[in-house]
Amino acid sequence: MSEVEEKKKVNPWVIMIAVGNLLLLLMLGIIFKDPLVEFATNLVPEKTEVLFYPFEGIHVNLADENTKHYLKTNLSLEYDNSENTEIIQSNEVLIKATIVEILRSKTLSEISTVEFTKQVELEIMNEVNLLLEEIIITEVYFTDFLYQ
């Protein structure tokens, strides 16, 4: 019986060290709470604003020489800063003219391929950003695409 009683006794130093460690952890949590919260907040990426500027009713004749073909399309420009809306609005005519010029240079055989869409979206994005003299447009999306 004496062996069982000896096993049940816990050294008082072990209890004091455990309580001391718990108090230390509690104090550290209180002291470093704000820096830890700030650090964790910085790990989460900020949600960026995504905006779209639509260009609708674009009709162009295609560059085919022997026959007449046309393209009717709607597209939207994606950008991520509401401050750029005014820049896009003030250059809307020039942007639309650039889009029309790019699309008019294409033939029916070019626009009827799957690869065309991504290539021309990239071309429009690059030319519009060049026109605006800064990188504002992050993506171009065709929302309607009809050719004949």
mmCIF file of N, CA and C in Angstrom:
data_model
loop_
_atom_site.group_PDB
_atom_site.id
_atom_site.type_symbol
_atom_site.label_atom_id
_atom_site.label_comp_id
_atom_site.label_asym_id
_atom_site.label_seq_id
_atom_site.Cartn_x
_atom_site.Cartn_y
_atom_site.Cartn_z
ATOM 1 N N MET A 1 0.799 -1.185 0.000
ATOM 2 C CA MET A 1 0.000 0.000 0.000
ATOM 3 C C MET A 1 0.851 1.262 0.000
ATOM 4 N N SER A 2 1.957 1.196 0.597
ATOM 5 C CA SER A 2 2.814 2.367 0.680
ATOM 6 C C SER A 2 3.365 2.751 -0.696
ATOM 7 N N GLU A 3 3.566 1.760 -1.568
ATOM 8 C CA GLU A 3 4.042 2.050 -2.919
ATOM 9 C C GLU A 3 2.991 2.809 -3.726
ATOM 10 N N VAL A 4 1.728 2.453 -3.574
ATOM 11 C CA VAL A 4 0.645 3.118 -4.293
ATOM 12 C C VAL A 4 0.523 4.561 -3.819
ATOM 13 N N GLU A 5 0.636 4.769 -2.544
ATOM 14 C CA GLU A 5 0.531 6.118 -1.999
ATOM 15 C C GLU A 5 1.697 6.981 -2.459
ATOM 16 N N GLU A 6 2.871 6.410 -2.606
ATOM 17 C CA GLU A 6 4.028 7.162 -3.054
ATOM 18 C C GLU A 6 3.876 7.593 -4.508
ATOM 19 N N LYS A 7 3.268 6.778 -5.325
ATOM 20 C CA LYS A 7 3.071 7.128 -6.731
ATOM 21 C C LYS A 7 2.061 8.253 -6.889
ATOM 22 N N LYS A 8 1.097 8.331 -6.016
ATOM 23 C CA LYS A 8 0.070 9.361 -6.119
ATOM 24 C C LYS A 8 0.583 10.726 -5.687
ATOM 25 N N LYS A 9 1.591 10.802 -4.888
ATOM 26 C CA LYS A 9 2.139 12.074 -4.446
ATOM 27 C C LYS A 9 2.869 12.725 -5.617
ATOM 28 N N VAL A 10 2.553 13.996 -5.830
ATOM 29 C CA VAL A 10 3.206 14.741 -6.895
ATOM 30 C C VAL A 10 4.126 15.753 -6.237
ATOM 31 N N ASN A 11 5.266 15.873 -6.783
ATOM 32 C CA ASN A 11 6.243 16.811 -6.257
ATOM 33 C C ASN A 11 5.673 18.230 -6.336
ATOM 34 N N PRO A 12 5.672 19.001 -5.246
ATOM 35 C CA PRO A 12 5.116 20.359 -5.267
ATOM 36 C C PRO A 12 5.863 21.275 -6.228
ATOM 37 N N TRP A 13 7.105 21.000 -6.512
ATOM 38 C CA TRP A 13 7.864 21.832 -7.451
ATOM 39 C C TRP A 13 7.323 21.688 -8.881
ATOM 40 N N VAL A 14 6.908 20.515 -9.222
ATOM 41 C CA VAL A 14 6.339 20.283 -10.556
ATOM 42 C C VAL A 14 5.067 21.107 -10.723
ATOM 43 N N ILE A 15 4.237 21.140 -9.702
ATOM 44 C CA ILE A 15 2.994 21.924 -9.759
ATOM 45 C C ILE A 15 3.319 23.406 -9.862
ATOM 46 N N MET A 16 4.285 23.875 -9.079
ATOM 47 C CA MET A 16 4.642 25.297 -9.107
ATOM 48 C C MET A 16 5.226 25.691 -10.466
ATOM 49 N N ILE A 17 6.033 24.833 -11.059
ATOM 50 C CA ILE A 17 6.611 25.130 -12.380
ATOM 51 C C ILE A 17 5.513 25.150 -13.443
ATOM 52 N N ALA A 18 4.583 24.206 -13.378
ATOM 53 C CA ALA A 18 3.482 24.166 -14.350
ATOM 54 C C ALA A 18 2.612 25.414 -14.232
ATOM 55 N N VAL A 19 2.271 25.809 -13.022
ATOM 56 C CA VAL A 19 1.458 27.018 -12.812
ATOM 57 C C VAL A 19 2.228 28.249 -13.269
ATOM 58 N N GLY A 20 3.516 28.290 -12.968
ATOM 59 C CA GLY A 20 4.354 29.417 -13.406
ATOM 60 C C GLY A 20 4.399 29.528 -14.921
ATOM 61 N N ASN A 21 4.543 28.393 -15.600
ATOM 62 C CA ASN A 21 4.550 28.397 -17.071
ATOM 63 C C ASN A 21 3.214 28.872 -17.636
ATOM 64 N N LEU A 22 2.128 28.433 -17.031
ATOM 65 C CA LEU A 22 0.808 28.882 -17.490
ATOM 66 C C LEU A 22 0.647 30.383 -17.311
ATOM 67 N N LEU A 23 1.090 30.906 -16.163
ATOM 68 C CA LEU A 23 1.014 32.351 -15.931
ATOM 69 C C LEU A 23 1.895 33.114 -16.917
ATOM 70 N N LEU A 24 3.078 32.582 -17.193
ATOM 71 C CA LEU A 24 3.981 33.212 -18.155
ATOM 72 C C LEU A 24 3.354 33.243 -19.547
ATOM 73 N N LEU A 25 2.764 32.144 -19.975
ATOM 74 C CA LEU A 25 2.095 32.097 -21.280
ATOM 75 C C LEU A 25 0.928 33.070 -21.342
ATOM 76 N N LEU A 26 0.179 33.167 -20.258
ATOM 77 C CA LEU A 26 -0.940 34.098 -20.201
ATOM 78 C C LEU A 26 -0.457 35.538 -20.314
ATOM 79 N N MET A 27 0.616 35.875 -19.606
ATOM 80 C CA MET A 27 1.165 37.230 -19.664
ATOM 81 C C MET A 27 1.705 37.538 -21.060
ATOM 82 N N LEU A 28 2.406 36.592 -21.664
ATOM 83 C CA LEU A 28 2.931 36.802 -23.018
ATOM 84 C C LEU A 28 1.796 36.991 -24.020
ATOM 85 N N GLY A 29 0.727 36.233 -23.851
ATOM 86 C CA GLY A 29 -0.430 36.387 -24.734
ATOM 87 C C GLY A 29 -1.053 37.762 -24.615
ATOM 88 N N ILE A 30 -1.122 38.284 -23.402
ATOM 89 C CA ILE A 30 -1.689 39.621 -23.192
ATOM 90 C C ILE A 30 -0.754 40.687 -23.754
ATOM 91 N N ILE A 31 0.540 40.545 -23.512
ATOM 92 C CA ILE A 31 1.510 41.555 -23.954
ATOM 93 C C ILE A 31 1.621 41.587 -25.475
ATOM 94 N N PHE A 32 1.700 40.428 -26.103
ATOM 95 C CA PHE A 32 1.943 40.363 -27.543
ATOM 96 C C PHE A 32 0.682 40.132 -28.363
ATOM 97 N N LYS A 33 -0.476 40.388 -27.793
ATOM 98 C CA LYS A 33 -1.736 40.154 -28.503
ATOM 99 C C LYS A 33 -1.831 41.018 -29.757
ATOM 100 N N ASP A 34 -1.609 42.320 -29.637
ATOM 101 C CA ASP A 34 -1.746 43.222 -30.783
ATOM 102 C C ASP A 34 -0.753 42.914 -31.901
ATOM 103 N N PRO A 35 0.544 42.717 -31.604
ATOM 104 C CA PRO A 35 1.457 42.364 -32.698
ATOM 105 C C PRO A 35 1.095 41.043 -33.379
ATOM 106 N N LEU A 36 0.614 40.075 -32.614
ATOM 107 C CA LEU A 36 0.227 38.795 -33.212
ATOM 108 C C LEU A 36 -0.989 38.947 -34.112
ATOM 109 N N VAL A 37 -1.959 39.739 -33.662
ATOM 110 C CA VAL A 37 -3.152 39.973 -34.478
ATOM 111 C C VAL A 37 -2.769 40.714 -35.750
ATOM 112 N N GLU A 38 -1.894 41.717 -35.627
ATOM 113 C CA GLU A 38 -1.453 42.471 -36.804
ATOM 114 C C GLU A 38 -0.691 41.568 -37.768
ATOM 115 N N PHE A 39 0.168 40.717 -37.237
ATOM 116 C CA PHE A 39 0.922 39.792 -38.072
ATOM 117 C C PHE A 39 -0.014 38.844 -38.815
ATOM 118 N N ALA A 40 -0.983 38.296 -38.103
ATOM 119 C CA ALA A 40 -1.940 37.375 -38.723
ATOM 120 C C ALA A 40 -2.789 38.094 -39.765
ATOM 121 N N THR A 41 -3.144 39.335 -39.504
ATOM 122 C CA THR A 41 -3.931 40.119 -40.459
ATOM 123 C C THR A 41 -3.138 40.372 -41.731
ATOM 124 N N ASN A 42 -1.844 40.621 -41.601
ATOM 125 C CA ASN A 42 -1.005 40.871 -42.771
ATOM 126 C C ASN A 42 -0.790 39.619 -43.609
ATOM 127 N N LEU A 43 -0.960 38.447 -43.013
ATOM 128 C CA LEU A 43 -0.817 37.206 -43.773
ATOM 129 C C LEU A 43 -1.971 36.998 -44.740
ATOM 130 N N VAL A 44 -3.148 37.517 -44.397
ATOM 131 C CA VAL A 44 -4.326 37.377 -45.247
ATOM 132 C C VAL A 44 -4.257 38.464 -46.315
ATOM 133 N N PRO A 45 -4.264 38.102 -47.600
ATOM 134 C CA PRO A 45 -4.169 39.122 -48.643
ATOM 135 C C PRO A 45 -5.404 40.019 -48.649
ATOM 136 N N GLU A 46 -5.152 41.295 -48.956
ATOM 137 C CA GLU A 46 -6.257 42.235 -49.019
ATOM 138 C C GLU A 46 -7.130 41.917 -50.224
ATOM 139 N N LYS A 47 -8.408 42.069 -50.036
ATOM 140 C CA LYS A 47 -9.344 41.832 -51.128
ATOM 141 C C LYS A 47 -9.334 43.071 -52.015
ATOM 142 N N THR A 48 -8.962 42.874 -53.269
ATOM 143 C CA THR A 48 -8.900 44.012 -54.171
ATOM 144 C C THR A 48 -10.240 44.202 -54.859
ATOM 145 N N GLU A 49 -10.480 45.430 -55.178
ATOM 146 C CA GLU A 49 -11.717 45.801 -55.845
ATOM 147 C C GLU A 49 -11.588 45.439 -57.326
ATOM 148 N N VAL A 50 -12.589 44.794 -57.881
ATOM 149 C CA VAL A 50 -12.581 44.443 -59.299
ATOM 150 C C VAL A 50 -13.734 45.179 -59.959
ATOM 151 N N LEU A 51 -13.387 45.981 -60.960
ATOM 152 C CA LEU A 51 -14.383 46.784 -61.664
ATOM 153 C C LEU A 51 -14.347 46.449 -63.149
ATOM 154 N N PHE A 52 -15.470 46.691 -63.819
ATOM 155 C CA PHE A 52 -15.572 46.421 -65.253
ATOM 156 C C PHE A 52 -16.120 47.653 -65.959
ATOM 157 N N TYR A 53 -15.543 47.951 -67.114
ATOM 158 C CA TYR A 53 -16.026 49.050 -67.941
ATOM 159 C C TYR A 53 -16.482 48.437 -69.268
ATOM 160 N N PRO A 54 -17.792 48.447 -69.534
ATOM 161 C CA PRO A 54 -18.302 47.774 -70.737
ATOM 162 C C PRO A 54 -18.188 48.638 -71.999
ATOM 163 N N PHE A 55 -17.932 47.979 -73.095
ATOM 164 C CA PHE A 55 -18.009 48.581 -74.428
ATOM 165 C C PHE A 55 -18.976 47.715 -75.220
ATOM 166 N N GLU A 56 -20.131 48.274 -75.521
ATOM 167 C CA GLU A 56 -21.179 47.496 -76.182
ATOM 168 C C GLU A 56 -21.453 48.033 -77.578
ATOM 169 N N GLY A 57 -21.966 47.152 -78.412
ATOM 170 C CA GLY A 57 -22.381 47.539 -79.754
ATOM 171 C C GLY A 57 -21.234 47.877 -80.677
ATOM 172 N N ILE A 58 -20.172 47.110 -80.629
ATOM 173 C CA ILE A 58 -19.047 47.327 -81.539
ATOM 174 C C ILE A 58 -19.285 46.479 -82.784
ATOM 175 N N HIS A 59 -19.422 47.159 -83.922
ATOM 176 C CA HIS A 59 -19.618 46.487 -85.213
ATOM 177 C C HIS A 59 -18.466 46.891 -86.122
ATOM 178 N N VAL A 60 -17.774 45.909 -86.684
ATOM 179 C CA VAL A 60 -16.667 46.221 -87.589
ATOM 180 C C VAL A 60 -16.712 45.308 -88.803
ATOM 181 N N ASN A 61 -16.237 45.834 -89.918
ATOM 182 C CA ASN A 61 -16.002 45.011 -91.097
ATOM 183 C C ASN A 61 -14.651 44.338 -90.913
ATOM 184 N N LEU A 62 -14.581 43.089 -91.308
ATOM 185 C CA LEU A 62 -13.333 42.352 -91.166
ATOM 186 C C LEU A 62 -12.420 42.623 -92.356
ATOM 187 N N ALA A 63 -11.167 42.236 -92.246
ATOM 188 C CA ALA A 63 -10.143 42.577 -93.230
ATOM 189 C C ALA A 63 -10.106 41.647 -94.435
ATOM 190 N N ASP A 64 -11.123 40.839 -94.644
ATOM 191 C CA ASP A 64 -11.149 39.952 -95.808
ATOM 192 C C ASP A 64 -11.244 40.782 -97.081
ATOM 193 N N GLU A 65 -10.450 40.420 -98.096
ATOM 194 C CA GLU A 65 -10.387 41.216 -99.318
ATOM 195 C C GLU A 65 -11.482 40.866 -100.320
ATOM 196 N N ASN A 66 -11.742 39.607 -100.546
ATOM 197 C CA ASN A 66 -12.655 39.213 -101.615
ATOM 198 C C ASN A 66 -14.114 39.179 -101.197
ATOM 199 N N THR A 67 -14.383 39.031 -99.924
ATOM 200 C CA THR A 67 -15.762 38.963 -99.451
ATOM 201 C C THR A 67 -15.951 39.922 -98.287
ATOM 202 N N LYS A 68 -17.223 40.210 -98.013
ATOM 203 C CA LYS A 68 -17.530 41.115 -96.910
ATOM 204 C C LYS A 68 -18.001 40.300 -95.711
ATOM 205 N N HIS A 69 -17.284 40.440 -94.628
ATOM 206 C CA HIS A 69 -17.648 39.809 -93.364
ATOM 207 C C HIS A 69 -17.607 40.878 -92.284
ATOM 208 N N TYR A 70 -18.427 40.672 -91.270
ATOM 209 C CA TYR A 70 -18.412 41.637 -90.174
ATOM 210 C C TYR A 70 -18.418 40.921 -88.836
ATOM 211 N N LEU A 71 -18.080 41.688 -87.830
ATOM 212 C CA LEU A 71 -18.041 41.195 -86.459
ATOM 213 C C LEU A 71 -18.851 42.144 -85.593
ATOM 214 N N LYS A 72 -19.731 41.564 -84.802
ATOM 215 C CA LYS A 72 -20.497 42.332 -83.816
ATOM 216 C C LYS A 72 -20.098 41.786 -82.453
ATOM 217 N N THR A 73 -19.657 42.666 -81.570
ATOM 218 C CA THR A 73 -19.183 42.191 -80.271
ATOM 219 C C THR A 73 -19.447 43.199 -79.164
ATOM 220 N N ASN A 74 -19.487 42.691 -77.964
ATOM 221 C CA ASN A 74 -19.494 43.490 -76.742
ATOM 222 C C ASN A 74 -18.325 42.985 -75.908
ATOM 223 N N LEU A 75 -17.666 43.889 -75.228
ATOM 224 C CA LEU A 75 -16.582 43.464 -74.356
ATOM 225 C C LEU A 75 -16.516 44.355 -73.128
ATOM 226 N N SER A 76 -15.836 43.868 -72.125
ATOM 227 C CA SER A 76 -15.651 44.627 -70.886
ATOM 228 C C SER A 76 -14.177 44.643 -70.528
ATOM 229 N N LEU A 77 -13.735 45.798 -70.046
ATOM 230 C CA LEU A 77 -12.370 45.945 -69.574
ATOM 231 C C LEU A 77 -12.366 45.821 -68.054
ATOM 232 N N GLU A 78 -11.500 44.997 -67.530
ATOM 233 C CA GLU A 78 -11.393 44.828 -66.074
ATOM 234 C C GLU A 78 -10.256 45.700 -65.557
ATOM 235 N N TYR A 79 -10.524 46.386 -64.454
ATOM 236 C CA TYR A 79 -9.500 47.171 -63.771
ATOM 237 C C TYR A 79 -9.766 47.089 -62.277
ATOM 238 N N ASP A 80 -8.779 47.465 -61.467
ATOM 239 C CA ASP A 80 -8.908 47.185 -60.039
ATOM 240 C C ASP A 80 -8.838 48.402 -59.118
ATOM 241 N N ASN A 81 -9.042 49.582 -59.645
ATOM 242 C CA ASN A 81 -8.992 50.769 -58.805
ATOM 243 C C ASN A 81 -10.068 51.740 -59.269
ATOM 244 N N SER A 82 -10.987 52.091 -58.384
ATOM 245 C CA SER A 82 -12.100 52.967 -58.767
ATOM 246 C C SER A 82 -11.621 54.348 -59.194
ATOM 247 N N GLU A 83 -10.424 54.738 -58.792
ATOM 248 C CA GLU A 83 -9.877 56.024 -59.227
ATOM 249 C C GLU A 83 -9.601 56.026 -60.726
ATOM 250 N N ASN A 84 -9.436 54.855 -61.321
ATOM 251 C CA ASN A 84 -9.150 54.761 -62.753
ATOM 252 C C ASN A 84 -10.401 54.880 -63.615
ATOM 253 N N THR A 85 -11.573 54.849 -63.005
ATOM 254 C CA THR A 85 -12.817 54.970 -63.775
ATOM 255 C C THR A 85 -12.837 56.277 -64.552
ATOM 256 N N GLU A 86 -12.432 57.349 -63.909
ATOM 257 C CA GLU A 86 -12.431 58.659 -64.569
ATOM 258 C C GLU A 86 -11.455 58.686 -65.741
ATOM 259 N N ILE A 87 -10.303 58.049 -65.584
ATOM 260 C CA ILE A 87 -9.319 57.996 -66.672
ATOM 261 C C ILE A 87 -9.900 57.244 -67.865
ATOM 262 N N ILE A 88 -10.558 56.128 -67.599
ATOM 263 C CA ILE A 88 -11.152 55.341 -68.682
ATOM 264 C C ILE A 88 -12.278 56.123 -69.343
ATOM 265 N N GLN A 89 -13.129 56.755 -68.541
ATOM 266 C CA GLN A 89 -14.245 57.531 -69.101
ATOM 267 C C GLN A 89 -13.742 58.677 -69.970
ATOM 268 N N SER A 90 -12.708 59.360 -69.531
ATOM 269 C CA SER A 90 -12.211 60.502 -70.300
ATOM 270 C C SER A 90 -11.520 60.068 -71.595
ATOM 271 N N ASN A 91 -11.123 58.815 -71.675
ATOM 272 C CA ASN A 91 -10.475 58.291 -72.886
ATOM 273 C C ASN A 91 -11.342 57.274 -73.616
ATOM 274 N N GLU A 92 -12.626 57.250 -73.316
ATOM 275 C CA GLU A 92 -13.520 56.233 -73.870
ATOM 276 C C GLU A 92 -13.511 56.213 -75.396
ATOM 277 N N VAL A 93 -13.547 57.370 -76.017
ATOM 278 C CA VAL A 93 -13.577 57.434 -77.487
ATOM 279 C C VAL A 93 -12.288 56.861 -78.067
ATOM 280 N N LEU A 94 -11.158 57.224 -77.493
ATOM 281 C CA LEU A 94 -9.878 56.716 -77.994
ATOM 282 C C LEU A 94 -9.738 55.213 -77.754
ATOM 283 N N ILE A 95 -10.230 54.754 -76.615
ATOM 284 C CA ILE A 95 -10.175 53.318 -76.315
ATOM 285 C C ILE A 95 -11.031 52.543 -77.308
ATOM 286 N N LYS A 96 -12.242 53.033 -77.559
ATOM 287 C CA LYS A 96 -13.129 52.340 -78.503
ATOM 288 C C LYS A 96 -12.528 52.349 -79.905
ATOM 289 N N ALA A 97 -11.924 53.464 -80.307
ATOM 290 C CA ALA A 97 -11.280 53.533 -81.625
ATOM 291 C C ALA A 97 -10.131 52.528 -81.723
ATOM 292 N N THR A 98 -9.390 52.364 -80.654
ATOM 293 C CA THR A 98 -8.292 51.391 -80.629
ATOM 294 C C THR A 98 -8.826 49.971 -80.765
ATOM 295 N N ILE A 99 -9.903 49.682 -80.047
ATOM 296 C CA ILE A 99 -10.519 48.349 -80.119
ATOM 297 C C ILE A 99 -11.018 48.076 -81.534
ATOM 298 N N VAL A 100 -11.697 49.052 -82.121
ATOM 299 C CA VAL A 100 -12.216 48.896 -83.491
ATOM 300 C C VAL A 100 -11.071 48.673 -84.471
ATOM 301 N N GLU A 101 -10.012 49.439 -84.335
ATOM 302 C CA GLU A 101 -8.859 49.302 -85.230
ATOM 303 C C GLU A 101 -8.246 47.899 -85.137
ATOM 304 N N ILE A 102 -8.122 47.391 -83.934
ATOM 305 C CA ILE A 102 -7.560 46.046 -83.747
ATOM 306 C C ILE A 102 -8.468 44.996 -84.380
ATOM 307 N N LEU A 103 -9.767 45.090 -84.119
ATOM 308 C CA LEU A 103 -10.703 44.086 -84.642
ATOM 309 C C LEU A 103 -10.833 44.162 -86.162
ATOM 310 N N ARG A 104 -10.762 45.359 -86.734
ATOM 311 C CA ARG A 104 -10.869 45.509 -88.197
ATOM 312 C C ARG A 104 -9.681 44.904 -88.927
ATOM 313 N N SER A 105 -8.575 44.742 -88.230
ATOM 314 C CA SER A 105 -7.381 44.193 -88.880
ATOM 315 C C SER A 105 -7.413 42.664 -88.962
ATOM 316 N N LYS A 106 -8.448 42.055 -88.432
ATOM 317 C CA LYS A 106 -8.544 40.591 -88.405
ATOM 318 C C LYS A 106 -9.412 40.079 -89.552
ATOM 319 N N THR A 107 -9.115 38.861 -89.989
ATOM 320 C CA THR A 107 -9.915 38.228 -91.039
ATOM 321 C C THR A 107 -10.865 37.211 -90.415
ATOM 322 N N LEU A 108 -11.828 36.758 -91.216
ATOM 323 C CA LEU A 108 -12.785 35.766 -90.735
ATOM 324 C C LEU A 108 -12.076 34.484 -90.298
ATOM 325 N N SER A 109 -11.084 34.054 -91.052
ATOM 326 C CA SER A 109 -10.373 32.824 -90.681
ATOM 327 C C SER A 109 -9.623 32.986 -89.358
ATOM 328 N N GLU A 110 -9.162 34.192 -89.065
ATOM 329 C CA GLU A 110 -8.476 34.424 -87.788
ATOM 330 C C GLU A 110 -9.452 34.398 -86.615
ATOM 331 N N ILE A 111 -10.564 35.101 -86.758
ATOM 332 C CA ILE A 111 -11.472 35.231 -85.607
ATOM 333 C C ILE A 111 -12.268 33.965 -85.335
ATOM 334 N N SER A 112 -12.300 33.062 -86.283
ATOM 335 C CA SER A 112 -13.072 31.837 -86.077
ATOM 336 C C SER A 112 -12.268 30.743 -85.372
ATOM 337 N N THR A 113 -11.056 31.047 -84.955
ATOM 338 C CA THR A 113 -10.255 30.066 -84.215
ATOM 339 C C THR A 113 -10.401 30.281 -82.711
ATOM 340 N N VAL A 114 -10.189 29.217 -81.981
ATOM 341 C CA VAL A 114 -10.305 29.272 -80.521
ATOM 342 C C VAL A 114 -9.202 30.148 -79.922
ATOM 343 N N GLU A 115 -8.015 30.075 -80.481
ATOM 344 C CA GLU A 115 -6.879 30.828 -79.956
ATOM 345 C C GLU A 115 -7.058 32.330 -80.130
ATOM 346 N N PHE A 116 -7.896 32.717 -81.076
ATOM 347 C CA PHE A 116 -8.074 34.138 -81.382
ATOM 348 C C PHE A 116 -8.499 34.938 -80.171
ATOM 349 N N THR A 117 -9.467 34.445 -79.440
ATOM 350 C CA THR A 117 -10.045 35.218 -78.344
ATOM 351 C C THR A 117 -8.980 35.660 -77.356
ATOM 352 N N LYS A 118 -8.176 34.737 -76.871
ATOM 353 C CA LYS A 118 -7.143 35.095 -75.888
ATOM 354 C C LYS A 118 -6.093 36.021 -76.492
ATOM 355 N N GLN A 119 -5.727 35.775 -77.731
ATOM 356 C CA GLN A 119 -4.717 36.615 -78.371
ATOM 357 C C GLN A 119 -5.210 38.047 -78.534
ATOM 358 N N VAL A 120 -6.437 38.197 -78.996
ATOM 359 C CA VAL A 120 -6.940 39.549 -79.230
ATOM 360 C C VAL A 120 -7.269 40.248 -77.909
ATOM 361 N N GLU A 121 -7.692 39.503 -76.897
ATOM 362 C CA GLU A 121 -7.905 40.108 -75.571
ATOM 363 C C GLU A 121 -6.594 40.688 -75.048
ATOM 364 N N LEU A 122 -5.519 39.928 -75.189
ATOM 365 C CA LEU A 122 -4.207 40.392 -74.752
ATOM 366 C C LEU A 122 -3.750 41.600 -75.572
ATOM 367 N N GLU A 123 -3.981 41.553 -76.877
ATOM 368 C CA GLU A 123 -3.602 42.666 -77.744
ATOM 369 C C GLU A 123 -4.370 43.933 -77.373
ATOM 370 N N ILE A 124 -5.674 43.807 -77.137
ATOM 371 C CA ILE A 124 -6.485 44.966 -76.745
ATOM 372 C C ILE A 124 -6.002 45.512 -75.405
ATOM 373 N N MET A 125 -5.763 44.635 -74.444
ATOM 374 C CA MET A 125 -5.298 45.078 -73.127
ATOM 375 C C MET A 125 -3.978 45.843 -73.243
ATOM 376 N N ASN A 126 -3.033 45.311 -73.995
ATOM 377 C CA ASN A 126 -1.732 45.970 -74.148
ATOM 378 C C ASN A 126 -1.852 47.312 -74.852
ATOM 379 N N GLU A 127 -2.641 47.369 -75.922
ATOM 380 C CA GLU A 127 -2.786 48.617 -76.674
ATOM 381 C C GLU A 127 -3.515 49.690 -75.866
ATOM 382 N N VAL A 128 -4.535 49.296 -75.114
ATOM 383 C CA VAL A 128 -5.263 50.272 -74.292
ATOM 384 C C VAL A 128 -4.360 50.788 -73.174
ATOM 385 N N ASN A 129 -3.613 49.919 -72.534
ATOM 386 C CA ASN A 129 -2.682 50.373 -71.492
ATOM 387 C C ASN A 129 -1.607 51.282 -72.070
ATOM 388 N N LEU A 130 -1.166 50.982 -73.284
ATOM 389 C CA LEU A 130 -0.205 51.845 -73.968
ATOM 390 C C LEU A 130 -0.827 53.211 -74.243
ATOM 391 N N LEU A 131 -2.070 53.214 -74.675
ATOM 392 C CA LEU A 131 -2.795 54.459 -74.931
ATOM 393 C C LEU A 131 -2.935 55.289 -73.655
ATOM 394 N N LEU A 132 -3.237 54.632 -72.543
ATOM 395 C CA LEU A 132 -3.442 55.323 -71.267
ATOM 396 C C LEU A 132 -2.121 55.667 -70.579
ATOM 397 N N GLU A 133 -1.022 55.181 -71.118
ATOM 398 C CA GLU A 133 0.329 55.438 -70.624
ATOM 399 C C GLU A 133 0.576 54.912 -69.212
ATOM 400 N N GLU A 134 -0.214 53.958 -68.790
ATOM 401 C CA GLU A 134 0.004 53.253 -67.528
ATOM 402 C C GLU A 134 -0.809 51.968 -67.549
ATOM 403 N N ILE A 135 -0.433 51.040 -66.699
ATOM 404 C CA ILE A 135 -1.137 49.758 -66.668
ATOM 405 C C ILE A 135 -2.362 49.907 -65.783
ATOM 406 N N ILE A 136 -3.504 50.035 -66.423
ATOM 407 C CA ILE A 136 -4.782 50.178 -65.726
ATOM 408 C C ILE A 136 -5.639 48.946 -65.968
ATOM 409 N N ILE A 137 -5.695 48.508 -67.217
ATOM 410 C CA ILE A 137 -6.538 47.374 -67.597
ATOM 411 C C ILE A 137 -5.809 46.082 -67.242
ATOM 412 N N THR A 138 -6.493 45.216 -66.488
ATOM 413 C CA THR A 138 -5.871 43.955 -66.069
ATOM 414 C C THR A 138 -6.374 42.755 -66.868
ATOM 415 N N GLU A 139 -7.533 42.912 -67.523
ATOM 416 C CA GLU A 139 -8.092 41.806 -68.310
ATOM 417 C C GLU A 139 -9.145 42.362 -69.256
ATOM 418 N N VAL A 140 -9.359 41.658 -70.353
ATOM 419 C CA VAL A 140 -10.407 41.998 -71.326
ATOM 420 C C VAL A 140 -11.280 40.764 -71.499
ATOM 421 N N TYR A 141 -12.598 40.977 -71.481
ATOM 422 C CA TYR A 141 -13.543 39.865 -71.633
ATOM 423 C C TYR A 141 -14.527 40.173 -72.754
ATOM 424 N N PHE A 142 -14.651 39.257 -73.706
ATOM 425 C CA PHE A 142 -15.708 39.367 -74.703
ATOM 426 C C PHE A 142 -16.986 38.837 -74.075
ATOM 427 N N THR A 143 -18.043 39.643 -74.098
ATOM 428 C CA THR A 143 -19.313 39.201 -73.522
ATOM 429 C C THR A 143 -20.309 38.805 -74.603
ATOM 430 N N ASP A 144 -20.013 39.147 -75.837
ATOM 431 C CA ASP A 144 -20.846 38.777 -76.983
ATOM 432 C C ASP A 144 -19.925 38.758 -78.189
ATOM 433 N N PHE A 145 -20.097 37.779 -79.070
ATOM 434 C CA PHE A 145 -19.176 37.647 -80.190
ATOM 435 C C PHE A 145 -19.914 36.987 -81.348
ATOM 436 N N LEU A 146 -20.281 37.777 -82.340
ATOM 437 C CA LEU A 146 -21.032 37.263 -83.478
ATOM 438 C C LEU A 146 -20.342 37.719 -84.759
ATOM 439 N N TYR A 147 -20.033 36.771 -85.622
ATOM 440 C CA TYR A 147 -19.425 37.136 -86.901
ATOM 441 C C TYR A 147 -20.169 36.460 -88.035
ATOM 442 N N GLN A 148 -20.074 37.096 -89.200
ATOM 443 C CA GLN A 148 -20.736 36.562 -90.391
ATOM 444 C C GLN A 148 -19.885 36.856 -91.606
#
